One Martini backbone bead per residue (centre of mass of N, CA, C, O) as a GRO file, in nm:
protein
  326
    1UNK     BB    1   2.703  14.490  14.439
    2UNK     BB    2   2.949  14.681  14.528
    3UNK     BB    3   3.247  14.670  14.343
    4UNK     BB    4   3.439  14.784  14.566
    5UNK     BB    5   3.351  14.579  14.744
    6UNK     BB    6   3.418  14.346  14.580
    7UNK     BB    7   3.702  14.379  14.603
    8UNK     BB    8   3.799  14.414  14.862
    9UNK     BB    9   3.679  14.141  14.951
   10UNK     BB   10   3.881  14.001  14.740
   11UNK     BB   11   4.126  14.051  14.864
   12UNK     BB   12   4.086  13.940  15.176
   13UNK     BB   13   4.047  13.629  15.048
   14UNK     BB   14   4.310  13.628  14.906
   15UNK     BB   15   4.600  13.525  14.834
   16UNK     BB   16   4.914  13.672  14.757
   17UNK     BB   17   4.963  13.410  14.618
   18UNK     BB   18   4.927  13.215  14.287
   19UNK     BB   19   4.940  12.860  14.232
   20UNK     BB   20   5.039  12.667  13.966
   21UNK     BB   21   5.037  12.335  13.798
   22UNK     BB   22   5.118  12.170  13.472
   23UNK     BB   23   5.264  11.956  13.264
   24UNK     BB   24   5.332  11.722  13.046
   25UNK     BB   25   5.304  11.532  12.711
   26UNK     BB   26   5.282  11.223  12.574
   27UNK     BB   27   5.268  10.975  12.281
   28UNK     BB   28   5.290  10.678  12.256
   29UNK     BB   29   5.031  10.578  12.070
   30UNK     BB   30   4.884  10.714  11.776
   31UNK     BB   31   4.965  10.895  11.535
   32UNK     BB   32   4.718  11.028  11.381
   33UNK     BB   33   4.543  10.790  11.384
   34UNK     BB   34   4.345  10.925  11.543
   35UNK     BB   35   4.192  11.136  11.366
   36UNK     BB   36   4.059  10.858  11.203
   37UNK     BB   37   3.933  10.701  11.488
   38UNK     BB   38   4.181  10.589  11.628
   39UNK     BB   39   4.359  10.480  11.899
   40UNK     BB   40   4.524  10.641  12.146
   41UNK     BB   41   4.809  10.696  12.383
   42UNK     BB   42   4.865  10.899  12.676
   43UNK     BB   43   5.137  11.078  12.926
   44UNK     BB   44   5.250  11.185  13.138
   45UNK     BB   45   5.519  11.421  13.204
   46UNK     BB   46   5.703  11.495  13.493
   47UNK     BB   47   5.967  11.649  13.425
   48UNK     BB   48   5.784  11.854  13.271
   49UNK     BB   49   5.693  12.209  13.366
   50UNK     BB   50   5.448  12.441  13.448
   51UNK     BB   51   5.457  12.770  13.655
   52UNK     BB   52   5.205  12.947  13.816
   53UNK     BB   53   5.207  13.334  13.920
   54UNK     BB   54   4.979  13.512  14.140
   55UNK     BB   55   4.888  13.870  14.145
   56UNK     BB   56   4.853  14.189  14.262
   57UNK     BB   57   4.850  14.480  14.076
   58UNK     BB   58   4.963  14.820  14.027
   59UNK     BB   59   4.824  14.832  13.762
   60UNK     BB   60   4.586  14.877  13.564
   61UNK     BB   61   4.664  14.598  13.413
   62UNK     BB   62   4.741  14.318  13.291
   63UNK     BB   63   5.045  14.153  13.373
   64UNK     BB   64   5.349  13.978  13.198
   65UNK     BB   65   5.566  13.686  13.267
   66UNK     BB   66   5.776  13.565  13.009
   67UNK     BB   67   5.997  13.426  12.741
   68UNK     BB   68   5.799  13.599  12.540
   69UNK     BB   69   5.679  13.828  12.755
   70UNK     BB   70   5.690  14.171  12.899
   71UNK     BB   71   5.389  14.314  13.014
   72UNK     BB   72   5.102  14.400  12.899
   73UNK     BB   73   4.867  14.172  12.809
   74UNK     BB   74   4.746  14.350  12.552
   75UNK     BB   75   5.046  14.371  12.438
   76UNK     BB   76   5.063  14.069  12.314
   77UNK     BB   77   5.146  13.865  12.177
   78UNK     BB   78   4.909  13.654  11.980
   79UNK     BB   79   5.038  13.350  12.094
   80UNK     BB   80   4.897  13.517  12.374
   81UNK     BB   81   4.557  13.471  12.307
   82UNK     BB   82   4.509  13.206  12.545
   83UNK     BB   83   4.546  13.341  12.770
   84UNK     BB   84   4.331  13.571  12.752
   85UNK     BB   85   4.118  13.366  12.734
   86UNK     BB   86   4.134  13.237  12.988
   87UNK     BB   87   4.122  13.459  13.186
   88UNK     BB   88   3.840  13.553  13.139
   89UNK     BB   89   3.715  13.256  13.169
   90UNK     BB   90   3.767  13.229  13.481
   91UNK     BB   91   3.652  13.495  13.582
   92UNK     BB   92   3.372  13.449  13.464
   93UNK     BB   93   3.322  13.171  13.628
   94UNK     BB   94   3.411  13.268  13.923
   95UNK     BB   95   3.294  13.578  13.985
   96UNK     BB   96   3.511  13.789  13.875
   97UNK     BB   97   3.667  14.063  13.854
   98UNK     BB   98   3.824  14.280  13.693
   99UNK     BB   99   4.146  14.274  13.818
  100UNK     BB  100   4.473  14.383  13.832
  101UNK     BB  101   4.715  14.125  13.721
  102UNK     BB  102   4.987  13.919  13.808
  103UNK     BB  103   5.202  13.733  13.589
  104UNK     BB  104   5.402  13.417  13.620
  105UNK     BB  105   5.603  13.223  13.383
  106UNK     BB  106   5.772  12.882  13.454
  107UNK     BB  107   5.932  12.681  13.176
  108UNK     BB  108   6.053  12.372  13.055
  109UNK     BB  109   5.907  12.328  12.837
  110UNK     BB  110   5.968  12.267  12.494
  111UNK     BB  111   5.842  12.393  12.254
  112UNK     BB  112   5.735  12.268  11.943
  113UNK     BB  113   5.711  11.917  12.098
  114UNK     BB  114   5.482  11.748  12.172
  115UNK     BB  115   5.443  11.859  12.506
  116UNK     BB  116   5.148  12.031  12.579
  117UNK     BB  117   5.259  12.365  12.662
  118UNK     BB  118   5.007  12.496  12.615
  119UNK     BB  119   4.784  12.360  12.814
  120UNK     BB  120   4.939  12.366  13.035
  121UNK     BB  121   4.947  12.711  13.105
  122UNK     BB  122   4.623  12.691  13.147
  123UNK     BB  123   4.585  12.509  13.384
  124UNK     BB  124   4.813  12.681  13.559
  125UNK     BB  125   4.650  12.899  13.574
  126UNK     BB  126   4.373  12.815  13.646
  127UNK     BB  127   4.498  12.721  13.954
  128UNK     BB  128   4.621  12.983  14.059
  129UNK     BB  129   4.317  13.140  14.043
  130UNK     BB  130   4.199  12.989  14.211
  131UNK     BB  131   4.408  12.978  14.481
  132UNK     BB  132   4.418  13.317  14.513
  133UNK     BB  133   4.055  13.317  14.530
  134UNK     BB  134   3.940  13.049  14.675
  135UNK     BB  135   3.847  12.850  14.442
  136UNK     BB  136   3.678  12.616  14.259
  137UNK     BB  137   3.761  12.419  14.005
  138UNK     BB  138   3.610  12.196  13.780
  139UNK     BB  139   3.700  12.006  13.571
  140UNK     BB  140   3.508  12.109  13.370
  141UNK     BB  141   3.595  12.376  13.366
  142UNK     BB  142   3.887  12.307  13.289
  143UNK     BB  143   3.810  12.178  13.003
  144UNK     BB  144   3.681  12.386  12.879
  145UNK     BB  145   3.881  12.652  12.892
  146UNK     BB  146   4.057  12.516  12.761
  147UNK     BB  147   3.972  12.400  12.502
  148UNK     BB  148   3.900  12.723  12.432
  149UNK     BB  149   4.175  12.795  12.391
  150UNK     BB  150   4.347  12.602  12.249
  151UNK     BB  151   4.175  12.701  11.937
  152UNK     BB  152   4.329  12.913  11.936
  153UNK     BB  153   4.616  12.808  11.905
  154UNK     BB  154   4.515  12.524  11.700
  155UNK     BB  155   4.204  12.561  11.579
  156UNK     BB  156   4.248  12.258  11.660
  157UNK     BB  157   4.134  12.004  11.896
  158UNK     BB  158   4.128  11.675  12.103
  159UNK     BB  159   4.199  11.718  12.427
  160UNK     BB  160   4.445  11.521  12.528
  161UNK     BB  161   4.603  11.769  12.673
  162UNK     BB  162   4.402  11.838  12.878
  163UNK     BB  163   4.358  11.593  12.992
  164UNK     BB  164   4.686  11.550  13.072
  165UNK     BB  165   4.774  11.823  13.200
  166UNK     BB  166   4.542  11.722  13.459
  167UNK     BB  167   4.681  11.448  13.482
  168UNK     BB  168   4.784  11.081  13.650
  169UNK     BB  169   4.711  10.971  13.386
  170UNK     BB  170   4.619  10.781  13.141
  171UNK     BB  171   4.541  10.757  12.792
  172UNK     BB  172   4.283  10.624  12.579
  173UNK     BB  173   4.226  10.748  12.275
  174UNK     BB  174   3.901  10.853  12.108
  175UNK     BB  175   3.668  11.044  11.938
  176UNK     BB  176   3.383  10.864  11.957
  177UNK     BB  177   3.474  10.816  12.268
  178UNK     BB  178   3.535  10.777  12.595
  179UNK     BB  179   3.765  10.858  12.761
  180UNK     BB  180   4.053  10.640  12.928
  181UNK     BB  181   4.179  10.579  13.204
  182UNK     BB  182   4.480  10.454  13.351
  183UNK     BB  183   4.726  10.248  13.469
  184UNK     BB  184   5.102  10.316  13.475
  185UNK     BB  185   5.236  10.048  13.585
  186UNK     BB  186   5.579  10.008  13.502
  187UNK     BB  187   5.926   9.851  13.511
  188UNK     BB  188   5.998  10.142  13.385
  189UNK     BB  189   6.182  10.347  13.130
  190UNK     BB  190   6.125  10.666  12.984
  191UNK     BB  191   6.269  10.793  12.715
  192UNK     BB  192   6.323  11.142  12.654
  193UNK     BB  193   6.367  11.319  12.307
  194UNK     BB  194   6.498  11.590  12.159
  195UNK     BB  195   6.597  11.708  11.883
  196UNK     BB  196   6.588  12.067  11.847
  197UNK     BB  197   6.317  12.042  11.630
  198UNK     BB  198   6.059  12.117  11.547
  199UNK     BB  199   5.737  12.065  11.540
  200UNK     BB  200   5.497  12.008  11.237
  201UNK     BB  201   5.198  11.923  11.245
  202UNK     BB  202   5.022  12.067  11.044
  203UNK     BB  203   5.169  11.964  10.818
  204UNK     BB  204   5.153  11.630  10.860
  205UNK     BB  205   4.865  11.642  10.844
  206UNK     BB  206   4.838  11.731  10.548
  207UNK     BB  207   5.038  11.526  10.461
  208UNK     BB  208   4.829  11.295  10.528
  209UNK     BB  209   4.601  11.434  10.373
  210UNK     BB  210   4.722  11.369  10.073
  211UNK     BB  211   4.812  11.048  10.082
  212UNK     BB  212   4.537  10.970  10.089
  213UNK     BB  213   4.412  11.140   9.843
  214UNK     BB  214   4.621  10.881   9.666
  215UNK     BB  215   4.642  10.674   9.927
  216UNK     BB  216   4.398  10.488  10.039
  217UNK     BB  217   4.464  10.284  10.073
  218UNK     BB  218   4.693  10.252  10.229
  219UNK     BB  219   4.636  10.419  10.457
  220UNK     BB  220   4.369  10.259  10.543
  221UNK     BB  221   4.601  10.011  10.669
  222UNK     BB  222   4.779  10.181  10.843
  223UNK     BB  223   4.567  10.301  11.042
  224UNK     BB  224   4.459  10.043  11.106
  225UNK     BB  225   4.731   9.911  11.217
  226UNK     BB  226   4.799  10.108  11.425
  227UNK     BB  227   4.538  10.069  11.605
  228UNK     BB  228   4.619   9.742  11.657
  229UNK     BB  229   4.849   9.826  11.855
  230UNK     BB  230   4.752   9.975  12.044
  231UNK     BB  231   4.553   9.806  12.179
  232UNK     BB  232   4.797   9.593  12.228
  233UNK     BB  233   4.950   9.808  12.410
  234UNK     BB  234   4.696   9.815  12.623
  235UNK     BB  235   4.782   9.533  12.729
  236UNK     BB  236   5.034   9.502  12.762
  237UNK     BB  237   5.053   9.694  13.004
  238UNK     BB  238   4.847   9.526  13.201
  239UNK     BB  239   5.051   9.279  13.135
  240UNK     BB  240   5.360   9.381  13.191
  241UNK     BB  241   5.507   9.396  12.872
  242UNK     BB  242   5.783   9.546  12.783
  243UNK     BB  243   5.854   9.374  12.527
  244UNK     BB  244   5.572   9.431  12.361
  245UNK     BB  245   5.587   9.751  12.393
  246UNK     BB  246   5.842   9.802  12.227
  247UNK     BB  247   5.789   9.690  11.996
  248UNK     BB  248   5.499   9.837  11.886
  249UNK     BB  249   5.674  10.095  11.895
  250UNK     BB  250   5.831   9.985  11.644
  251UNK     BB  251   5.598   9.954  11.453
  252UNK     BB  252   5.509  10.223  11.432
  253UNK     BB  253   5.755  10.385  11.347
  254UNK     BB  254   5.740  10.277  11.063
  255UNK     BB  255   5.427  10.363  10.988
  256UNK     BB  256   5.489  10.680  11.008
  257UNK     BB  257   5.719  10.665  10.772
  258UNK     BB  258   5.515  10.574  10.576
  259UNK     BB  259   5.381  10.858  10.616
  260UNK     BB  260   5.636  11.112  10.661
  261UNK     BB  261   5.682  11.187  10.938
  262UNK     BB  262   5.947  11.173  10.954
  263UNK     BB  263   6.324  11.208  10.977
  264UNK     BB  264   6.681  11.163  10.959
  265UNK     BB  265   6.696  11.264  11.249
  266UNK     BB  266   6.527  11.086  11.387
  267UNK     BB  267   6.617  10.811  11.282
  268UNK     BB  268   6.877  10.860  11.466
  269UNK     BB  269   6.782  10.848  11.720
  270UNK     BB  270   6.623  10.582  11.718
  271UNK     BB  271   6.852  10.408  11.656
  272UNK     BB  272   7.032  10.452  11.848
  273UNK     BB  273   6.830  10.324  12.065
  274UNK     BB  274   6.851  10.038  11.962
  275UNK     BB  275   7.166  10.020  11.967
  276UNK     BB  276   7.153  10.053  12.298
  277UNK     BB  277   6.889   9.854  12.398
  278UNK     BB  278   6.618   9.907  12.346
  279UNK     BB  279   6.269   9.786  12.322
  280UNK     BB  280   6.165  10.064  12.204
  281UNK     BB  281   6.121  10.318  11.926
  282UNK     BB  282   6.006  10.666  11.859
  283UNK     BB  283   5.781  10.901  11.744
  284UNK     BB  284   5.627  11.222  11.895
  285UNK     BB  285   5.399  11.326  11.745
  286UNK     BB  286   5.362  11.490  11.445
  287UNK     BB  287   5.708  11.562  11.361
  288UNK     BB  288   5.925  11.701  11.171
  289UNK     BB  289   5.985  11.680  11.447
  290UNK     BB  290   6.069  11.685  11.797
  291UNK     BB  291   6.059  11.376  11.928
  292UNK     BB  292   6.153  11.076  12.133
  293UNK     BB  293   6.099  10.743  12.222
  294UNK     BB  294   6.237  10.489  12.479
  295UNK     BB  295   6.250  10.155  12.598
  296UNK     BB  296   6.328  10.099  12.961
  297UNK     BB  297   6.392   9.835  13.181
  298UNK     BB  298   6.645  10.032  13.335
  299UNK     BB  299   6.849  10.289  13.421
  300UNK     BB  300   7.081  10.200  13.302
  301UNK     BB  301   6.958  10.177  13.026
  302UNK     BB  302   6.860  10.484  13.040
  303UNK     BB  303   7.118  10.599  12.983
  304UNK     BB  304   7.248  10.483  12.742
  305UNK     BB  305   7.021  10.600  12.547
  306UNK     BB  306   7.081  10.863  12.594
  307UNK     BB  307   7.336  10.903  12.529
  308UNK     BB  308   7.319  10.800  12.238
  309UNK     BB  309   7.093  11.050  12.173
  310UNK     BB  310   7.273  11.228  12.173
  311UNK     BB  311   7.490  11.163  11.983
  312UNK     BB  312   7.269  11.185  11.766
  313UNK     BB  313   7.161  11.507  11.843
  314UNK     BB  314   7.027  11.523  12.095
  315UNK     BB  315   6.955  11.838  12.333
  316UNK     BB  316   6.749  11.648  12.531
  317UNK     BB  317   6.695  11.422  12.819
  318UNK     BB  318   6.438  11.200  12.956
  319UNK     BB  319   6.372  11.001  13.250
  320UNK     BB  320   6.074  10.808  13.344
  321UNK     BB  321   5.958  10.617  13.514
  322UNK     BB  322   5.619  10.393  13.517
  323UNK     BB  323   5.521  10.434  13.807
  324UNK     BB  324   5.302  10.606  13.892
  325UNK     BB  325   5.114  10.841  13.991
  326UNK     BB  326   4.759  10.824  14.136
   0.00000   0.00000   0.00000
């Protein structure tokens, strides 16, 4: 087929403008002990989200517009090299053409706060360029593209971002195993709090891995001891105990604290929501800031734990209902 034919062909099929979605990620438990082959639960966090809007550009080159540069996309500072990886690869696999794309992303997730933004971004990218250019895209070809764009972001992925900002359930994940998703349909309201403090996963990965060969057994029990929780918290959830997954949740932060990934603002946040009324709180994600999150029974007592935690340093919370949609 002539090039110039297969553009125009592709002109005449694409929307004018290609829009895709995808939301962001919370950990519920098993922050770090995921590492060492124990299971997290993660959950989709719809409160807030990234668009991407697609669409042909007048210029040579591929164009970006998002809050941290605007301008061609080949002249992007290194940390949108996962979205050139992105682009590449999506259009590569759906056998289109380079032709030159405007791309404009708006996003609510607050960044370096372990709730998935990069992954989010790469997943609403291969969205928008499906809808643009009206092609489908396999769950497999979504997970496989983002998580090779993750790899560039983060050196190394375990995969639970690309799997939960592209889908509407829950997951228990282990390394070892195959994850599976599960309803989290609980009437309950999860409140998510920022700190305000940029979470900081690879120091916080090394500073638990610097603890173990220091402290064998003692991280080794710890993990076990995590691992243990979260099992129970996935039956909990089952069973809609929502009294046993709020401790479940606060004996999880106790030992996460025991291995140093907290930090004195987190703690003061965390302090707030129990004494707030909260069924259990904990930070969430790789640790030494980032968010924290805390379990409560209903709306009204959902407002009073943000308030707490505003009040305690919190730069921004937010409640999502827990009965989710599916």
């Amino acid at each position: 087929m002539d090039l110039k034919k297969s553009k125009a062909q592709l002109a005449e099929t694409s929307s004018q403008i290609g829009t895709g979605y995808a939301h962001s990620k919370i950990i519920l438990m098993g922050e770090h002990s995921v590492v060492y082959d124990y299971p997290a639960i993660a959950l989709p966090f719809t409160s807030v989200g990234i668009t991407v809007h697609v669409q042909h550009s007048s210029s040579s080159d591929h164009q970006i517009d998002c809050q941290y540069f605007k301008g061609p996309l080949n002249q992007a500072p290194k940390h949108l090299d996962n979205l050139k990886k992105a682009l590449s690869l999506t259009l590569s696999s759906l056998h289109i053409p380079q032709t030159p794309l405007a791309i404009t992303i708006h996003s609510t997730i607050p960044q370096e706060r372990g709730m998935g933004s990069s992954a989010a971004v790469i997943v609403a990218l291969i969205r928008a360029l499906s809808h643009f250019y009206q092609r489908s895209v396999t769950d497999y070809q979504l997970q496989l593209i983002t998580n090779q764009a993750e790899v560039i972001a983060h050196e190394s992925t375990s995969g639970i971002d690309s799997l939960i900002t592209a889908s509407n359930h829950a997951i228990i994940y282990q390394k070892s195993q195959t994850p599976r998703f599960f309803q989290m349909n609980l009437n309950a309201y999860l409140v998510v709090a920022d700190s305000g403090m940029a979470g900081k996963t690879s120091q916080a990965v090394s500073q638990v891995a610097q603890l173990k060969k220091a402290k064998p057994e003692f991280c080794q029990t710890t993990m076990k001891t995590i691992g243990h929780y979260v099992r129970q918290a996935y039956h909990a959830i089952h069973d809609q105990d929502i009294v046993q997954l709020g401790r479940l949740m606060s004996y999880n932060h106790y030992y996460l604290n025991q291995l140093g990934v907290s930090n004195r603002k987190i703690d003061q946040i965390v302090n707030a929501a129990w004494l707030a009324g909260s069924l259990g709180a904990k930070l969430t994600g790789g640790g030494l800031g980032g968010c924290v999150i805390a379990l409560a029974q209903d709306y009204t007592q959902a407002r009073a734990i943000e308030e707490a935690m505003q009040a305690a340093g919190a730069s921004q919370t937010w409640a999502l209902h827990l009965a989710l949609a599916h």
